[in-house]
Short mmCIF file of C-alpha atoms in Angstrom, two decimals:
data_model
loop_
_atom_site.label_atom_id
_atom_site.label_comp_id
_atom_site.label_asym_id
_atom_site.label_seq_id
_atom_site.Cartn_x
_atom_site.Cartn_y
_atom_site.Cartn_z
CA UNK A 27 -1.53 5.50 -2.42
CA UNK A 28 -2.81 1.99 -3.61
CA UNK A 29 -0.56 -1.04 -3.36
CA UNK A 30 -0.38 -1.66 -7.35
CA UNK A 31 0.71 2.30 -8.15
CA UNK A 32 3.56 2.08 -4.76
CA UNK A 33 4.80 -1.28 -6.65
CA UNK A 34 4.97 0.54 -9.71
CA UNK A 35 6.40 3.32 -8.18
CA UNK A 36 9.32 0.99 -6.71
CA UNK A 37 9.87 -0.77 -9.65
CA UNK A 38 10.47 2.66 -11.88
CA UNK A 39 12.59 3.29 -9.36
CA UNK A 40 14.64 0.63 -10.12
CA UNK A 41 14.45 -0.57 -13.93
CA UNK A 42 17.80 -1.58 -14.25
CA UNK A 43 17.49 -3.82 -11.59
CA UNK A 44 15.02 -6.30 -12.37
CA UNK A 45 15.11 -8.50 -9.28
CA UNK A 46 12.53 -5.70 -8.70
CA UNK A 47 9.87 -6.80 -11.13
CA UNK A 48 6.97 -7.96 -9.69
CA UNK A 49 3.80 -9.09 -11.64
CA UNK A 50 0.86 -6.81 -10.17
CA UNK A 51 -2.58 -7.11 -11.28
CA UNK A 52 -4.44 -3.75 -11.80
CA UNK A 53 -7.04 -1.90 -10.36
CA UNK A 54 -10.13 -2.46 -12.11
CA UNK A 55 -12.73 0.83 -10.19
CA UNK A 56 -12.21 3.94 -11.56
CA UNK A 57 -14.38 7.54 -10.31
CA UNK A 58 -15.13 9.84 -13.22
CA UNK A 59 -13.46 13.17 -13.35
CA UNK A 60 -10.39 11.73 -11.87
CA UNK A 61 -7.24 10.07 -13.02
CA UNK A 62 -6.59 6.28 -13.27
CA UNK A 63 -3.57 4.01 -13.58
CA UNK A 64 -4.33 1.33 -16.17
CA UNK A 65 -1.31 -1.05 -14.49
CA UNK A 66 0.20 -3.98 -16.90
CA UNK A 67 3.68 -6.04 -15.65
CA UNK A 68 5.01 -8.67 -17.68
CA UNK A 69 8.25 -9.90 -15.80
CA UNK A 70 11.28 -11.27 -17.99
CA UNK A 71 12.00 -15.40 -16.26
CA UNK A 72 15.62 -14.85 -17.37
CA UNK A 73 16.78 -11.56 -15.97
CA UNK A 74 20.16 -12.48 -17.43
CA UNK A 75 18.79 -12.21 -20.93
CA UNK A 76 19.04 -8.66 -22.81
CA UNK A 77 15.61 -7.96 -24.27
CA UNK A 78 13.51 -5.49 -26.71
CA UNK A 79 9.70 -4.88 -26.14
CA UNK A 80 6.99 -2.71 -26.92
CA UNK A 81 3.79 -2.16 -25.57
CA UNK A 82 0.23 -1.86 -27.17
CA UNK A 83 -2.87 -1.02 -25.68
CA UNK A 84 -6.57 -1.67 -27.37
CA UNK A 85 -9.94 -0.83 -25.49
CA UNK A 86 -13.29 -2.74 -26.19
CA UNK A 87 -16.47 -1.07 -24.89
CA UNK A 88 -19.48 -3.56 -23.43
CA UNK A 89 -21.02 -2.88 -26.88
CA UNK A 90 -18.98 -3.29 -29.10
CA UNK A 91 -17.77 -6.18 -31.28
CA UNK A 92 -13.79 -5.32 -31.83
CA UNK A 93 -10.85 -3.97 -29.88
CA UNK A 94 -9.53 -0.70 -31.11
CA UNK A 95 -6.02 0.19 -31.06
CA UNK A 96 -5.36 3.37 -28.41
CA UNK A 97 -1.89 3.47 -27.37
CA UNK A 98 1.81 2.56 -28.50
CA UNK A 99 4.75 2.60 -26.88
CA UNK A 100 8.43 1.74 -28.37
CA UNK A 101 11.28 3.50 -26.20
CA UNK A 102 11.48 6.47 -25.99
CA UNK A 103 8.29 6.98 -28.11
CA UNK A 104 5.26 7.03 -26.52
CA UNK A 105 2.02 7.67 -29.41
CA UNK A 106 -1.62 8.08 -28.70
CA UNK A 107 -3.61 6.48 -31.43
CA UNK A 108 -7.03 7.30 -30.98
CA UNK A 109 -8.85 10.32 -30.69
CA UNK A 110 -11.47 9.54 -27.40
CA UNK A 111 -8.04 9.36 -25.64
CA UNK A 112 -6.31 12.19 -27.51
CA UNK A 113 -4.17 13.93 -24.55
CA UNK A 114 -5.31 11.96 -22.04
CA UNK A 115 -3.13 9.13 -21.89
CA UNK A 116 0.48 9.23 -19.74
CA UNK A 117 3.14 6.13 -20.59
CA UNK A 118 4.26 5.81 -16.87
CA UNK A 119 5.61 2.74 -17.92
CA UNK A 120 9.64 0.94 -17.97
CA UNK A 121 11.86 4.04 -19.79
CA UNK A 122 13.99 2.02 -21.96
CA UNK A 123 14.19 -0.71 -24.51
CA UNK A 124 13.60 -3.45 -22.09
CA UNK A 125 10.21 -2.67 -20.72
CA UNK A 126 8.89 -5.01 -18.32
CA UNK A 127 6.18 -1.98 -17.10
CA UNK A 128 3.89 -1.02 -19.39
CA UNK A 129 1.29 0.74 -17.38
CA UNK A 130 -0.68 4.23 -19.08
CA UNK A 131 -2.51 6.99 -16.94
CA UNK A 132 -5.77 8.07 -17.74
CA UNK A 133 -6.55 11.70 -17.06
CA UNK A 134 -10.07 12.84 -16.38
CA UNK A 135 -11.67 9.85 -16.86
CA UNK A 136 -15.53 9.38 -18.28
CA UNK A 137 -18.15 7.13 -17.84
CA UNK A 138 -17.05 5.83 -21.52
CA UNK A 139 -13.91 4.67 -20.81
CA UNK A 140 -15.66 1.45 -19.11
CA UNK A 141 -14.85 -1.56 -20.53
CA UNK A 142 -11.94 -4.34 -21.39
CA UNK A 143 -8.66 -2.71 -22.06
CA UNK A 144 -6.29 -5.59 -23.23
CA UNK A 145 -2.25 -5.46 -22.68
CA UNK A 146 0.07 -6.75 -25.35
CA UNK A 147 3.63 -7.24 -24.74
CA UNK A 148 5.67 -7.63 -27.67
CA UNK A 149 9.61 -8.93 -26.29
CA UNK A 150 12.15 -10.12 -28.44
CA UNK A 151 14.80 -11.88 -26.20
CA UNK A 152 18.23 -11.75 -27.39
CA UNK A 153 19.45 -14.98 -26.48
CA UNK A 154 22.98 -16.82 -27.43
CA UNK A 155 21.70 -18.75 -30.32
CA UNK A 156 19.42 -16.74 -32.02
CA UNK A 157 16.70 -13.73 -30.83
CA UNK A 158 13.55 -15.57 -29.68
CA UNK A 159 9.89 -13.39 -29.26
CA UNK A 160 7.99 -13.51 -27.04
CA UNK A 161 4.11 -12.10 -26.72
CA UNK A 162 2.11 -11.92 -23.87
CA UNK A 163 -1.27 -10.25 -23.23
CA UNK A 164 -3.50 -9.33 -20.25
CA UNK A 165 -6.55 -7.96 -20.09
CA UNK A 166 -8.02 -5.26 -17.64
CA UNK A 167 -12.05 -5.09 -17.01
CA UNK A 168 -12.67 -1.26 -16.08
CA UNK A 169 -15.92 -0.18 -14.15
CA UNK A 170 -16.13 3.91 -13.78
CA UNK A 171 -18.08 4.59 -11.17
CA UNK A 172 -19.56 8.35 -9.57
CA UNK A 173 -18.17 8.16 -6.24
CA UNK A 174 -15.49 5.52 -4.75
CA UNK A 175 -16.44 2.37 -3.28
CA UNK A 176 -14.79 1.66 0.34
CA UNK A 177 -13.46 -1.71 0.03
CA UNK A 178 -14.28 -3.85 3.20
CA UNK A 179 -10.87 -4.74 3.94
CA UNK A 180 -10.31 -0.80 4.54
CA UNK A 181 -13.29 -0.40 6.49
CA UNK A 182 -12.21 -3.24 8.56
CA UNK A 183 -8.89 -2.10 9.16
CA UNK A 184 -10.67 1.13 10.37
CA UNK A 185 -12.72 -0.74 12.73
CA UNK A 186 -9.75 -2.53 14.22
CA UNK A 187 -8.09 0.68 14.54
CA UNK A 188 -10.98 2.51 16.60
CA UNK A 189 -11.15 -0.60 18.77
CA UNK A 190 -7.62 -0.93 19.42
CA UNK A 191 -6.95 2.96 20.35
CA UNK A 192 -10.53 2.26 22.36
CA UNK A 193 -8.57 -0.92 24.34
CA UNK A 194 -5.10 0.76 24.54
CA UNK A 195 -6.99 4.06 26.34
CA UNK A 196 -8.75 1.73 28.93
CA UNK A 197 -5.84 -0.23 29.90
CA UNK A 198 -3.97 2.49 30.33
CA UNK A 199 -6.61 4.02 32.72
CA UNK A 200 -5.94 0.34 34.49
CA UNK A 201 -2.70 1.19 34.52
CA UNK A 202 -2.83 4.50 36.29
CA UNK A 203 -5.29 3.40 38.73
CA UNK A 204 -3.32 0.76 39.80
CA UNK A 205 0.11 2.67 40.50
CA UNK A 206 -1.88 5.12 42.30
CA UNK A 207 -3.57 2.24 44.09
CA UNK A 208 -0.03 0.69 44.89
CA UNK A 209 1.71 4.31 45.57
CA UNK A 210 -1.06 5.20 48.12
CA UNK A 211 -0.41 1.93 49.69
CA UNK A 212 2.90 2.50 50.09
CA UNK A 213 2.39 5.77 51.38
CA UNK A 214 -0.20 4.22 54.02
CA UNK A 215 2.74 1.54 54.61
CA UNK A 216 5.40 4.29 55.67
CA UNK A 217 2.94 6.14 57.76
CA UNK A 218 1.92 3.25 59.82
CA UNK A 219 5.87 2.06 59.93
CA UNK A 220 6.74 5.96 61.59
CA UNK A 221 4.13 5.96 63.92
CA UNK A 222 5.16 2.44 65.20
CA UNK A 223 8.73 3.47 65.11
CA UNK A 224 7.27 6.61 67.13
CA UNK A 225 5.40 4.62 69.58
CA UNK A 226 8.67 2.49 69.75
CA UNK A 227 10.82 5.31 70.48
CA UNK A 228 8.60 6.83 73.17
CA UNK A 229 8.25 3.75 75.38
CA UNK A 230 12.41 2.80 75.24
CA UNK A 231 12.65 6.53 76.80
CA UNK A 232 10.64 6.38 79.24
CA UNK A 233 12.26 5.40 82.62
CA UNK A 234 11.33 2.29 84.10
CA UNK A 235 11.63 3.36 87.68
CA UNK A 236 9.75 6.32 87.73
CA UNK A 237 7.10 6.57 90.43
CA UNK A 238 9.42 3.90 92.25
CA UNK A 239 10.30 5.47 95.53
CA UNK A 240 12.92 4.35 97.46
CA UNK A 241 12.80 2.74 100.92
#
């Protein structure tokens, strides 16, 4: 699981708290014939504040001139609006009126679903005065690609890995080597201490007047 779908994850987990919010950027690699999570977090500053918003998405491809509208959400209606992504897109966005999560899933993506897919966050604040909106937009540049690139922060975690289970298996082969060094000397140690003790014993009974004859 990537970083930016567990965040999301956490935060559905907790919309009514939304100490949890946490502004994400998305992935931007997709691999045709599988699903992607087109991620989009716009965090309230005033938590205190009730709030209304609704989500739009548009998609641009390279070629062409215009956005076109794809996607609308206003809680707890979620509407596809364009026919390339007819059944394919999942809100797995913020599930009530104050949506701070407005993230889609793409099923079965194609090769012509790269492009800039642009965010807009429509909030109306409810403040003591009088209702104040609010819009903010992000944008999301979306490469599909055949197969998935390893990033090089993965393979270099791998490498670490293989190096430290490499170390940790030689030091404890130190290890072991050593007690059984220091246990054999030990063992050497008490052997040598009997057989003095041995030797001891055998000269304190042995009479010191034998072969002394008497006058």
């Amino acid at each position: 699981m990537s970083c930016w779908t567990f965040l999301v994850a956490f935060s559905l987990l907790v919309p009514w708290c939304h100490a949890g919010c946490a502004e994400v950027d998305s992935m931007t690699e997709a691999v045709a014939g599988e699903g992607f999570l087109l991620g989009c977090i716009s965090c309230k500053k005033r938590e205190e504040v009730s709030a209304r918003a609704t989500v739009d998405w548009h998609f641009k491809r390279p070629e062409d001139h215009e956005f076109t509208h794809i996607f609308h959400y206003e809680h707890p209606n979620a509407n596809v609006l364009h026919e390339d992504f007819s059944d394919r897109l999942q809100w797995q966005g913020t599930l009530n009126d104050d949506v701070q999560i407005g993230a889609v899933y793409v099923q079965n993506v194609t090769f012509n679903d790269s492009g800039t897919y642009r965010c807009t966050f429509r909030r109306t604040l409810f403040l003591p005065l009088q209702p104040e909106n609010v819009v903010v937009e992000k944008e999301v540049e979306l490469t599909v690609v055949a197969a998935a690139n390893r990033e090089l922060t993965a393979v270099i975690s791998e490498i670490v890995m293989y190096v430290l289970i490499v170390v940790l298996q030689l030091w404890l082969i130190l290890v072991m080597v050593y007690c059984y060094k220091k246990i054999w000397d030990e063992h050497e140690a008490r052997e040598a201490k009997k057989a003095l003790e041995a030797e001891g014993s055998l000269l304190e009974s042995k009479d010191p007047c034998d072969g002394v004859q008497a006058e």
